[in-house]
Amino acid sequence: MKKLIVLAAVLAAFCGCAQQEKKKCAAECAGETNPVVENIMARRSVRKYKPQRVERDVLMKIMECGINAPNGQARESWEVRVVDSPELIAGIDSLYRAATGRDGHALFGAPAVAFIAYDTEYDLSQVDCGLLGENMILAAQSMGLGTCCLGGLCRFVNSEAGAPVLERLGLPDTHRLLYAIVFGYPDESPAAKERNMGKVRFVE
């Protein structure tokens, strides 16, 4: 009888633990305690940065996360150029202001920027580059850095006025600049913008 009582107690404890584990898994799947989901939901586009430099080893880890993104046929069809030289960034700012007539910084004062180029000879290369960039952005967020994707900057660099910058990047002839991501320690905390879940539908 005593053995049966002990066995029942063990089974009850086991079932209780199993139920707790199920609840824990459900909570994690819902994003309540999942650090990856929390990191994604906390990310914001930052347009104001502290002058603090981002260390090279931090940038290298972010780039490593980027190139480990999924990519079609394992082509790694992207090309990435990282600029963290204050002099070169100041030169980009100066050329951008002269060409556009806009005040301020082309990079919002961020101390580092990654230029991402796609392979014009592969029709899905732009998808690869998008996956690469998202990995970088989320990695940076997890390290306490802010980021912002810049399309207008690359439109300028691809133009005649931005030719000196494009030449400095040294991209192969097969690639075209697609977008850039700035990195730095944020000096603002933007509020989240509402998203339209109506654009997501399950097809039965």
CSV table of C-alpha atoms in Angstrom, one decimal:
chain,number,residue,atom,x,y,z
A,1,MET,CA,0.0,0.0,0.0
A,2,LYS,CA,2.8,2.4,0.9
A,3,LYS,CA,4.5,1.7,-2.4
A,4,LEU,CA,1.2,2.6,-4.3
A,5,ILE,CA,0.9,5.8,-2.3
A,6,VAL,CA,4.5,6.8,-3.1
A,7,LEU,CA,4.0,5.9,-6.8
A,8,ALA,CA,0.8,8.0,-7.0
A,9,ALA,CA,2.6,10.9,-5.4
A,10,VAL,CA,5.5,10.6,-7.9
A,11,LEU,CA,3.0,10.4,-10.8
A,12,ALA,CA,1.1,13.4,-9.5
A,13,ALA,CA,4.3,15.4,-9.2
A,14,PHE,CA,5.3,14.4,-12.7
A,15,CYS,CA,2.0,15.4,-14.2
A,16,GLY,CA,2.2,18.7,-12.4
A,17,CYS,CA,5.6,19.4,-13.8
A,18,ALA,CA,4.5,18.4,-17.2
A,19,GLN,CA,1.5,20.8,-17.0
A,20,GLN,CA,3.8,23.6,-15.8
A,21,GLU,CA,6.2,22.9,-18.7
A,22,LYS,CA,3.3,23.1,-21.1
A,23,LYS,CA,2.2,26.4,-19.7
A,24,LYS,CA,5.8,27.6,-19.8
A,25,CYS,CA,6.1,26.6,-23.5
A,26,ALA,CA,2.8,28.2,-24.3
A,27,ALA,CA,3.9,31.5,-22.7
A,28,GLU,CA,7.2,31.4,-24.5
A,29,CYS,CA,5.5,30.7,-27.9
A,30,ALA,CA,3.2,33.7,-27.2
A,31,GLY,CA,6.3,35.9,-26.6
A,32,GLU,CA,5.6,36.5,-22.9
A,33,THR,CA,9.0,35.3,-21.8
A,34,ASN,CA,10.8,34.6,-25.1
A,35,PRO,CA,13.9,36.8,-25.3
A,36,VAL,CA,14.1,36.6,-29.1
A,37,VAL,CA,10.5,37.8,-29.4
A,38,GLU,CA,11.1,40.5,-26.8
A,39,ASN,CA,14.1,41.7,-28.7
A,40,ILE,CA,12.2,41.9,-32.0
A,41,MET,CA,9.3,43.8,-30.4
A,42,ALA,CA,11.6,46.3,-28.6
A,43,ARG,CA,13.5,47.3,-31.8
A,44,ARG,CA,12.9,50.8,-33.1
A,45,SER,CA,14.4,52.9,-35.9
A,46,VAL,CA,16.8,55.3,-34.2
A,47,ARG,CA,17.6,58.7,-35.7
A,48,LYS,CA,19.6,60.3,-32.9
A,49,TYR,CA,22.9,58.8,-31.6
A,50,LYS,CA,25.5,59.5,-28.9
A,51,PRO,CA,29.0,60.3,-30.2
A,52,GLN,CA,30.3,57.1,-28.5
A,53,ARG,CA,32.3,54.9,-30.9
A,54,VAL,CA,31.1,51.3,-31.6
A,55,GLU,CA,34.0,49.0,-31.0
A,56,ARG,CA,35.3,47.0,-34.0
A,57,ASP,CA,34.8,43.6,-32.3
A,58,VAL,CA,31.1,44.5,-31.6
A,59,LEU,CA,30.7,45.5,-35.3
A,60,MET,CA,32.4,42.3,-36.4
A,61,LYS,CA,30.0,40.2,-34.3
A,62,ILE,CA,27.0,42.0,-35.8
A,63,MET,CA,28.4,41.3,-39.3
A,64,GLU,CA,29.0,37.7,-38.4
A,65,CYS,CA,25.3,37.4,-37.4
A,66,GLY,CA,24.4,39.0,-40.7
A,67,ILE,CA,26.2,36.6,-43.0
A,68,ASN,CA,24.7,33.7,-41.1
A,69,ALA,CA,21.3,34.6,-42.4
A,70,PRO,CA,19.4,32.2,-44.7
A,71,ASN,CA,20.4,32.8,-48.4
A,72,GLY,CA,19.3,31.2,-51.7
A,73,GLN,CA,21.4,28.3,-52.8
A,74,ALA,CA,24.0,29.2,-50.2
A,75,ARG,CA,25.2,31.9,-52.7
A,76,GLU,CA,25.9,34.5,-50.1
A,77,SER,CA,25.0,36.9,-52.9
A,78,TRP,CA,25.6,40.1,-50.9
A,79,GLU,CA,28.5,42.4,-50.6
A,80,VAL,CA,28.9,44.4,-47.4
A,81,ARG,CA,31.1,47.5,-46.7
A,82,VAL,CA,31.4,48.8,-43.2
A,83,VAL,CA,32.4,52.4,-42.6
A,84,ASP,CA,33.4,53.6,-39.1
A,85,SER,CA,36.0,56.2,-39.9
A,86,PRO,CA,34.9,59.6,-38.6
A,87,GLU,CA,36.7,61.3,-41.5
A,88,LEU,CA,35.0,59.2,-44.1
A,89,ILE,CA,31.6,59.6,-42.5
A,90,ALA,CA,32.2,63.4,-42.3
A,91,GLY,CA,33.0,63.3,-46.0
A,92,ILE,CA,29.8,61.4,-46.8
A,93,ASP,CA,27.8,63.9,-44.8
A,94,SER,CA,29.4,66.8,-46.7
A,95,LEU,CA,28.8,65.4,-50.1
A,96,TYR,CA,25.2,64.5,-49.2
A,97,ARG,CA,24.5,68.0,-47.9
A,98,ALA,CA,26.0,69.6,-51.0
A,99,ALA,CA,24.0,67.3,-53.4
A,100,THR,CA,20.6,67.5,-51.6
A,101,GLY,CA,20.7,70.9,-49.9
A,102,ARG,CA,19.7,69.3,-46.6
A,103,ASP,CA,21.1,70.2,-43.3
A,104,GLY,CA,22.2,67.7,-40.7
A,105,HIS,CA,23.9,64.4,-41.0
A,106,ALA,CA,23.2,61.8,-43.7
A,107,LEU,CA,23.8,59.1,-41.1
A,108,PHE,CA,21.9,60.9,-38.2
A,109,GLY,CA,25.2,61.2,-36.4
A,110,ALA,CA,25.7,57.5,-36.1
A,111,PRO,CA,29.4,56.4,-35.8
A,112,ALA,CA,29.2,53.4,-38.1
A,113,VAL,CA,27.3,52.3,-41.2
A,114,ALA,CA,27.1,49.1,-43.2
A,115,PHE,CA,26.4,49.5,-47.0
A,116,ILE,CA,24.7,46.4,-48.4
A,117,ALA,CA,24.9,45.6,-52.2
A,118,TYR,CA,23.0,42.9,-54.1
A,119,ASP,CA,24.1,40.7,-57.0
A,120,THR,CA,22.5,42.0,-60.1
A,121,GLU,CA,23.0,38.6,-61.8
A,122,TYR,CA,20.9,36.7,-59.3
A,123,ASP,CA,17.2,37.6,-59.2
A,124,LEU,CA,16.6,36.8,-55.5
A,125,SER,CA,19.7,38.5,-54.2
A,126,GLN,CA,17.7,41.4,-52.8
A,127,VAL,CA,15.8,38.9,-50.6
A,128,ASP,CA,19.1,37.5,-49.3
A,129,CYS,CA,20.2,41.1,-48.5
A,130,GLY,CA,17.0,41.8,-46.6
A,131,LEU,CA,17.5,38.7,-44.5
A,132,LEU,CA,21.2,39.7,-43.9
A,133,GLY,CA,20.2,43.1,-42.7
A,134,GLU,CA,17.5,41.9,-40.3
A,135,ASN,CA,20.0,39.6,-38.7
A,136,MET,CA,22.3,42.6,-38.2
A,137,ILE,CA,19.6,44.8,-36.8
A,138,LEU,CA,18.4,42.3,-34.3
A,139,ALA,CA,21.9,41.4,-33.2
A,140,ALA,CA,22.6,45.1,-32.7
A,141,GLN,CA,19.4,45.5,-30.7
A,142,SER,CA,20.4,42.7,-28.4
A,143,MET,CA,23.8,44.4,-27.7
A,144,GLY,CA,22.2,47.7,-26.7
A,145,LEU,CA,22.8,49.4,-30.1
A,146,GLY,CA,20.3,51.4,-32.1
A,147,THR,CA,19.9,51.1,-35.9
A,148,CYS,CA,18.2,52.6,-38.8
A,149,CYS,CA,17.8,51.4,-42.4
A,150,LEU,CA,18.6,54.1,-45.0
A,151,GLY,CA,17.5,53.9,-48.6
A,152,GLY,CA,17.8,57.6,-49.5
A,153,LEU,CA,21.5,57.6,-48.7
A,154,CYS,CA,22.1,54.7,-51.1
A,155,ARG,CA,20.0,56.4,-53.8
A,156,PHE,CA,22.4,59.4,-53.4
A,157,VAL,CA,25.6,57.1,-53.4
A,158,ASN,CA,24.3,55.4,-56.6
A,159,SER,CA,23.9,58.8,-58.3
A,160,GLU,CA,26.5,60.8,-60.1
A,161,ALA,CA,27.0,63.1,-57.1
A,162,GLY,CA,27.7,60.2,-54.9
A,163,ALA,CA,30.2,58.5,-57.3
A,164,PRO,CA,33.2,59.3,-55.0
A,165,VAL,CA,31.6,57.4,-52.2
A,166,LEU,CA,30.7,54.5,-54.4
A,167,GLU,CA,34.2,54.3,-55.8
A,168,ARG,CA,35.6,54.3,-52.2
A,169,LEU,CA,33.4,51.3,-51.3
A,170,GLY,CA,35.0,49.2,-54.0
A,171,LEU,CA,32.0,47.0,-54.9
A,172,PRO,CA,32.4,44.5,-57.7
A,173,ASP,CA,30.8,45.4,-61.1
A,174,THR,CA,28.2,42.6,-60.6
A,175,HIS,CA,26.8,44.4,-57.5
A,176,ARG,CA,24.6,47.4,-56.9
A,177,LEU,CA,24.1,49.2,-53.7
A,178,LEU,CA,20.7,48.4,-52.2
A,179,TYR,CA,20.5,50.0,-48.7
A,180,ALA,CA,22.5,50.9,-45.7
A,181,ILE,CA,22.2,50.4,-41.9
A,182,VAL,CA,23.6,52.8,-39.4
A,183,PHE,CA,24.7,51.6,-35.9
A,184,GLY,CA,25.3,53.5,-32.7
A,185,TYR,CA,24.4,54.0,-29.1
A,186,PRO,CA,20.9,55.5,-29.1
A,187,ASP,CA,20.3,59.0,-27.8
A,188,GLU,CA,16.5,58.7,-28.0
A,189,SER,CA,13.8,56.2,-27.2
A,190,PRO,CA,11.2,56.3,-30.0
A,191,ALA,CA,7.7,55.0,-29.2
A,192,ALA,CA,6.4,52.0,-31.0
A,193,LYS,CA,4.2,52.7,-34.0
A,194,GLU,CA,1.0,50.8,-34.6
A,195,ARG,CA,1.1,47.9,-37.0
A,196,ASN,CA,-1.8,46.7,-39.2
A,197,MET,CA,-2.3,43.0,-38.5
A,198,GLY,CA,-5.1,43.1,-41.0
A,199,LYS,CA,-2.5,42.7,-43.7
A,200,VAL,CA,-1.8,39.2,-42.3
A,201,ARG,CA,-4.4,36.5,-43.2
A,202,PHE,CA,-4.6,32.8,-42.9
A,203,VAL,CA,-5.7,31.1,-46.1
A,204,GLU,CA,-8.0,28.2,-45.4
